[in-house]
mmCIF file with all atom_site columns, C-alpha atoms in Angstrom:
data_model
loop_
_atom_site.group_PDB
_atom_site.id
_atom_site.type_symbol
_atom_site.label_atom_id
_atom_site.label_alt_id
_atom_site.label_comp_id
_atom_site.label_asym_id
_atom_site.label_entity_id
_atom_site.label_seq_id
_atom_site.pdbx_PDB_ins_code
_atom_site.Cartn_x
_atom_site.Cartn_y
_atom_site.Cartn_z
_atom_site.occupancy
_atom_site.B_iso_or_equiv
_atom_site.pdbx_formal_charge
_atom_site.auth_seq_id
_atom_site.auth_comp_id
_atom_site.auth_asym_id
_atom_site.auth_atom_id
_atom_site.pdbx_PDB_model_num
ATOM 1  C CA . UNK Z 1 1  ? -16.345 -50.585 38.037 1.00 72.00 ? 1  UNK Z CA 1
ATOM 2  C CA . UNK Z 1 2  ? -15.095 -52.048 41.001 1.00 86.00 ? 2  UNK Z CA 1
ATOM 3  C CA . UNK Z 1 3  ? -18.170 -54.849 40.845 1.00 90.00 ? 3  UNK Z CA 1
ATOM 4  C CA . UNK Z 1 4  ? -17.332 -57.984 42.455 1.00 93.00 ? 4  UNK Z CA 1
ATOM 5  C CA . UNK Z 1 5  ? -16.332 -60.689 39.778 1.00 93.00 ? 5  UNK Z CA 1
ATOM 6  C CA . UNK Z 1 6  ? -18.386 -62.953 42.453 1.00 95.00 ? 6  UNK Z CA 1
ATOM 7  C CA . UNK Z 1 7  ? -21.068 -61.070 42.325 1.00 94.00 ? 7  UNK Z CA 1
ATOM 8  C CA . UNK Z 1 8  ? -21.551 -61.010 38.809 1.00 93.00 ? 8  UNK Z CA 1
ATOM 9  C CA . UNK Z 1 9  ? -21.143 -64.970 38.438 1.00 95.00 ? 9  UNK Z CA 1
ATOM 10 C CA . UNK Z 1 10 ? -24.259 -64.713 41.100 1.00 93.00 ? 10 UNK Z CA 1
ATOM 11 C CA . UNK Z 1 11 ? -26.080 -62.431 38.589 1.00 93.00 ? 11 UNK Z CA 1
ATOM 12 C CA . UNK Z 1 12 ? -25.076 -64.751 35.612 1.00 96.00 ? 12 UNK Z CA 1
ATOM 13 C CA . UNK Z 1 13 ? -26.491 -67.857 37.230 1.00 96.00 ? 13 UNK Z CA 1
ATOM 14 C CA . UNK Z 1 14 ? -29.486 -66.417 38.620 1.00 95.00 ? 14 UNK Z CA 1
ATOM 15 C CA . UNK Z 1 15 ? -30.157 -65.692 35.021 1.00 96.00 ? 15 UNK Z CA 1
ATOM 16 C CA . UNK Z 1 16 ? -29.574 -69.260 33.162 1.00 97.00 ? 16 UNK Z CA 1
ATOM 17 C CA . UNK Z 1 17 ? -31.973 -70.242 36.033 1.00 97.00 ? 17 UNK Z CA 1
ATOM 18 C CA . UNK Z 1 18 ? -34.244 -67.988 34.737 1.00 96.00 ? 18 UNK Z CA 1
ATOM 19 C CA . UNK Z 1 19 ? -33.945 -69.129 31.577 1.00 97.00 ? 19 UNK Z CA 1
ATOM 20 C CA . UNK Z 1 20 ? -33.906 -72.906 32.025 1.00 97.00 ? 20 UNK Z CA 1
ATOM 21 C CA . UNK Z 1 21 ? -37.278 -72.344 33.498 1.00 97.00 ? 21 UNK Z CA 1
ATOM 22 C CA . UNK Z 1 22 ? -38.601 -69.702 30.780 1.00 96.00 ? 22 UNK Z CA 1
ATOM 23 C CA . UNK Z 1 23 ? -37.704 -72.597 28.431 1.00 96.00 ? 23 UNK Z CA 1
ATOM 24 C CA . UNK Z 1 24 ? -39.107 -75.507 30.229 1.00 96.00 ? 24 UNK Z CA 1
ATOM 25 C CA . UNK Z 1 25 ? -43.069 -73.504 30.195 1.00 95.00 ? 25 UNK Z CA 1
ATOM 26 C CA . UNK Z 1 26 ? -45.050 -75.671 32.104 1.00 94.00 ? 26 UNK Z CA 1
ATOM 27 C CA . UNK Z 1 27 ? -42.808 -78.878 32.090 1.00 96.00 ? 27 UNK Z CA 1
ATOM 28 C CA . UNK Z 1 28 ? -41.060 -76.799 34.824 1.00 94.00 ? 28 UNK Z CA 1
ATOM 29 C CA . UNK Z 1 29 ? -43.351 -78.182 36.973 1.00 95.00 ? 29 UNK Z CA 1
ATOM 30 C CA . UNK Z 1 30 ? -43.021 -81.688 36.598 1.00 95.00 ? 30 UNK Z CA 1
ATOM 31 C CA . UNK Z 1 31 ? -39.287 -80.955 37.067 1.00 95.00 ? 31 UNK Z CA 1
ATOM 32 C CA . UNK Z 1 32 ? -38.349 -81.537 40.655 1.00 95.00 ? 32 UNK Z CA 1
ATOM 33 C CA . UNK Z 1 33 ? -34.466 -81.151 39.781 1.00 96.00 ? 33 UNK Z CA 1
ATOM 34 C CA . UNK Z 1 34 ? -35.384 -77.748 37.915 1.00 96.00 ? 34 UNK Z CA 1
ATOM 35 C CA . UNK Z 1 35 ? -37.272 -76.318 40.034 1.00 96.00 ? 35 UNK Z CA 1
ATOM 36 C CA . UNK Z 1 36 ? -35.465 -76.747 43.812 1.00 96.00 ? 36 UNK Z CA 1
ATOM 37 C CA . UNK Z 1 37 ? -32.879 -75.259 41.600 1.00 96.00 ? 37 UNK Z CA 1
ATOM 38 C CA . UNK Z 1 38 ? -34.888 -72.170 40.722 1.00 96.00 ? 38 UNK Z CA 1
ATOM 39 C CA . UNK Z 1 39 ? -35.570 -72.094 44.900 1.00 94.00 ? 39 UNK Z CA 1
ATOM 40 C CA . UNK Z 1 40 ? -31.934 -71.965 46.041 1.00 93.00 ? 40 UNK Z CA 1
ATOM 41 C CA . UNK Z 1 41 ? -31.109 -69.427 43.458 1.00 93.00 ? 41 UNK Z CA 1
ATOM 42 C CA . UNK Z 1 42 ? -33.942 -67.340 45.452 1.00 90.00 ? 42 UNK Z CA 1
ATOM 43 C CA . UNK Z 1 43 ? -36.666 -67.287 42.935 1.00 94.00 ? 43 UNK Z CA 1
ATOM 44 C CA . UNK Z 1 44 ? -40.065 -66.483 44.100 1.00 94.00 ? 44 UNK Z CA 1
ATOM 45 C CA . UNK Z 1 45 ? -43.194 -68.775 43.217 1.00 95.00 ? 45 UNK Z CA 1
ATOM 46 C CA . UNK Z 1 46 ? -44.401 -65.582 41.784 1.00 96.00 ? 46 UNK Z CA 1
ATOM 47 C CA . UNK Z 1 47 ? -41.783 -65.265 39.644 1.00 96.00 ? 47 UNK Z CA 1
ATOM 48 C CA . UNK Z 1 48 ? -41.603 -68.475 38.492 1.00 96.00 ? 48 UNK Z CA 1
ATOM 49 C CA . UNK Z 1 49 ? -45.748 -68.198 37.672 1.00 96.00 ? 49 UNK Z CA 1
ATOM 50 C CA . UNK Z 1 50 ? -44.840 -65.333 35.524 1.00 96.00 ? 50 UNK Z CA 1
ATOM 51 C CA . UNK Z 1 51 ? -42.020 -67.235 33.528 1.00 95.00 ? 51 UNK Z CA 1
ATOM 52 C CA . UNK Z 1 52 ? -44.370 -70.221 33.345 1.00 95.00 ? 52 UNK Z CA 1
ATOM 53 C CA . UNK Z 1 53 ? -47.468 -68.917 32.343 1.00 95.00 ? 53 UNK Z CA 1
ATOM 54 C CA . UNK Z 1 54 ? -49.597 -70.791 35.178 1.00 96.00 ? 54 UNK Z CA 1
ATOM 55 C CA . UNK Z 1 55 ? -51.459 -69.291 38.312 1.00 96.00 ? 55 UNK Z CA 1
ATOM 56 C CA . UNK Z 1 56 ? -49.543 -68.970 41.456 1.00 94.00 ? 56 UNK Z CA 1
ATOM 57 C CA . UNK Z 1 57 ? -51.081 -72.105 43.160 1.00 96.00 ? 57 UNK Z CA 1
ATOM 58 C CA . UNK Z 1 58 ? -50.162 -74.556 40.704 1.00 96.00 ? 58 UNK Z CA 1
ATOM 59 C CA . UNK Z 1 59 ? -46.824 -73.377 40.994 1.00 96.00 ? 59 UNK Z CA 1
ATOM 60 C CA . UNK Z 1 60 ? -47.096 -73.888 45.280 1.00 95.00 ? 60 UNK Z CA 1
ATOM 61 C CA . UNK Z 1 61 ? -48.457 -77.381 44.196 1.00 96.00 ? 61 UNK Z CA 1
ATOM 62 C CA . UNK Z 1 62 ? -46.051 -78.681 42.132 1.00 96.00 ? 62 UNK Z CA 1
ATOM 63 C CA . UNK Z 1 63 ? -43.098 -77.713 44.493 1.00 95.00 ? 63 UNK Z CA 1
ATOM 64 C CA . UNK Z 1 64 ? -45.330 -79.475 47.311 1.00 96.00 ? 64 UNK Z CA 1
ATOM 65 C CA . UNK Z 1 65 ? -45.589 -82.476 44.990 1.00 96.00 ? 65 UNK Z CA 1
ATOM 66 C CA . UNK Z 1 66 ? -41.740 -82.621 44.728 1.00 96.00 ? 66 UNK Z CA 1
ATOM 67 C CA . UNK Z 1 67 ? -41.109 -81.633 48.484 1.00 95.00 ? 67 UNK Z CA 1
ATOM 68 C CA . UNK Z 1 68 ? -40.125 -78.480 48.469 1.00 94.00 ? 68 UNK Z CA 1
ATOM 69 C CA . UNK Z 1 69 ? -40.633 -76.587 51.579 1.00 91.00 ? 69 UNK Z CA 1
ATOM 70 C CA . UNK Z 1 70 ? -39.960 -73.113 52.392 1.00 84.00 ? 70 UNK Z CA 1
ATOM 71 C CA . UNK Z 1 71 ? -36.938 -73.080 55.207 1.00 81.00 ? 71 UNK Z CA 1
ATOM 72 C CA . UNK Z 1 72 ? -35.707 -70.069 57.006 1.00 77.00 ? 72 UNK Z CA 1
ATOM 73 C CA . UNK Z 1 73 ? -32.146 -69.681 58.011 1.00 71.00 ? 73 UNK Z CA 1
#
């Protein structure tokens, strides 16, 4: 296929992420660890609201609560 075996393991952990998170539900939130995880891998607040179940603030308020800013590089 000529797919990057790199690029794949990228995929792959994107997607335990995802899962980790799906799993927590709303204990996601009071995970700190979990959830600047869930930012470096790239995922969205809105994402995570949708794999949580909670609205879109709380999610912005619990990764405020743990310090987690948005940075730019």
């Amino acid at each position: 296929t000529a797919i990057d075996p790199w690029f794949l393991q990228q995929l792959r952990e994107m997607l335990d992420v995802e899962e980790a998170v799906r799993a927590a539900g709303t204990k996601a939130l009071d995970d700190g660890a979990l959830l600047a995880k869930a930012k470096r891998h790239g995922m969205s607040d809105r994402r995570i609201m949708k794999l949580v179940g909670v609205a879109e603030e709380d999610v912005r308020k619990a990764r405020h609560k743990h310090g987690l800013r948005p940075v730019y590089k």
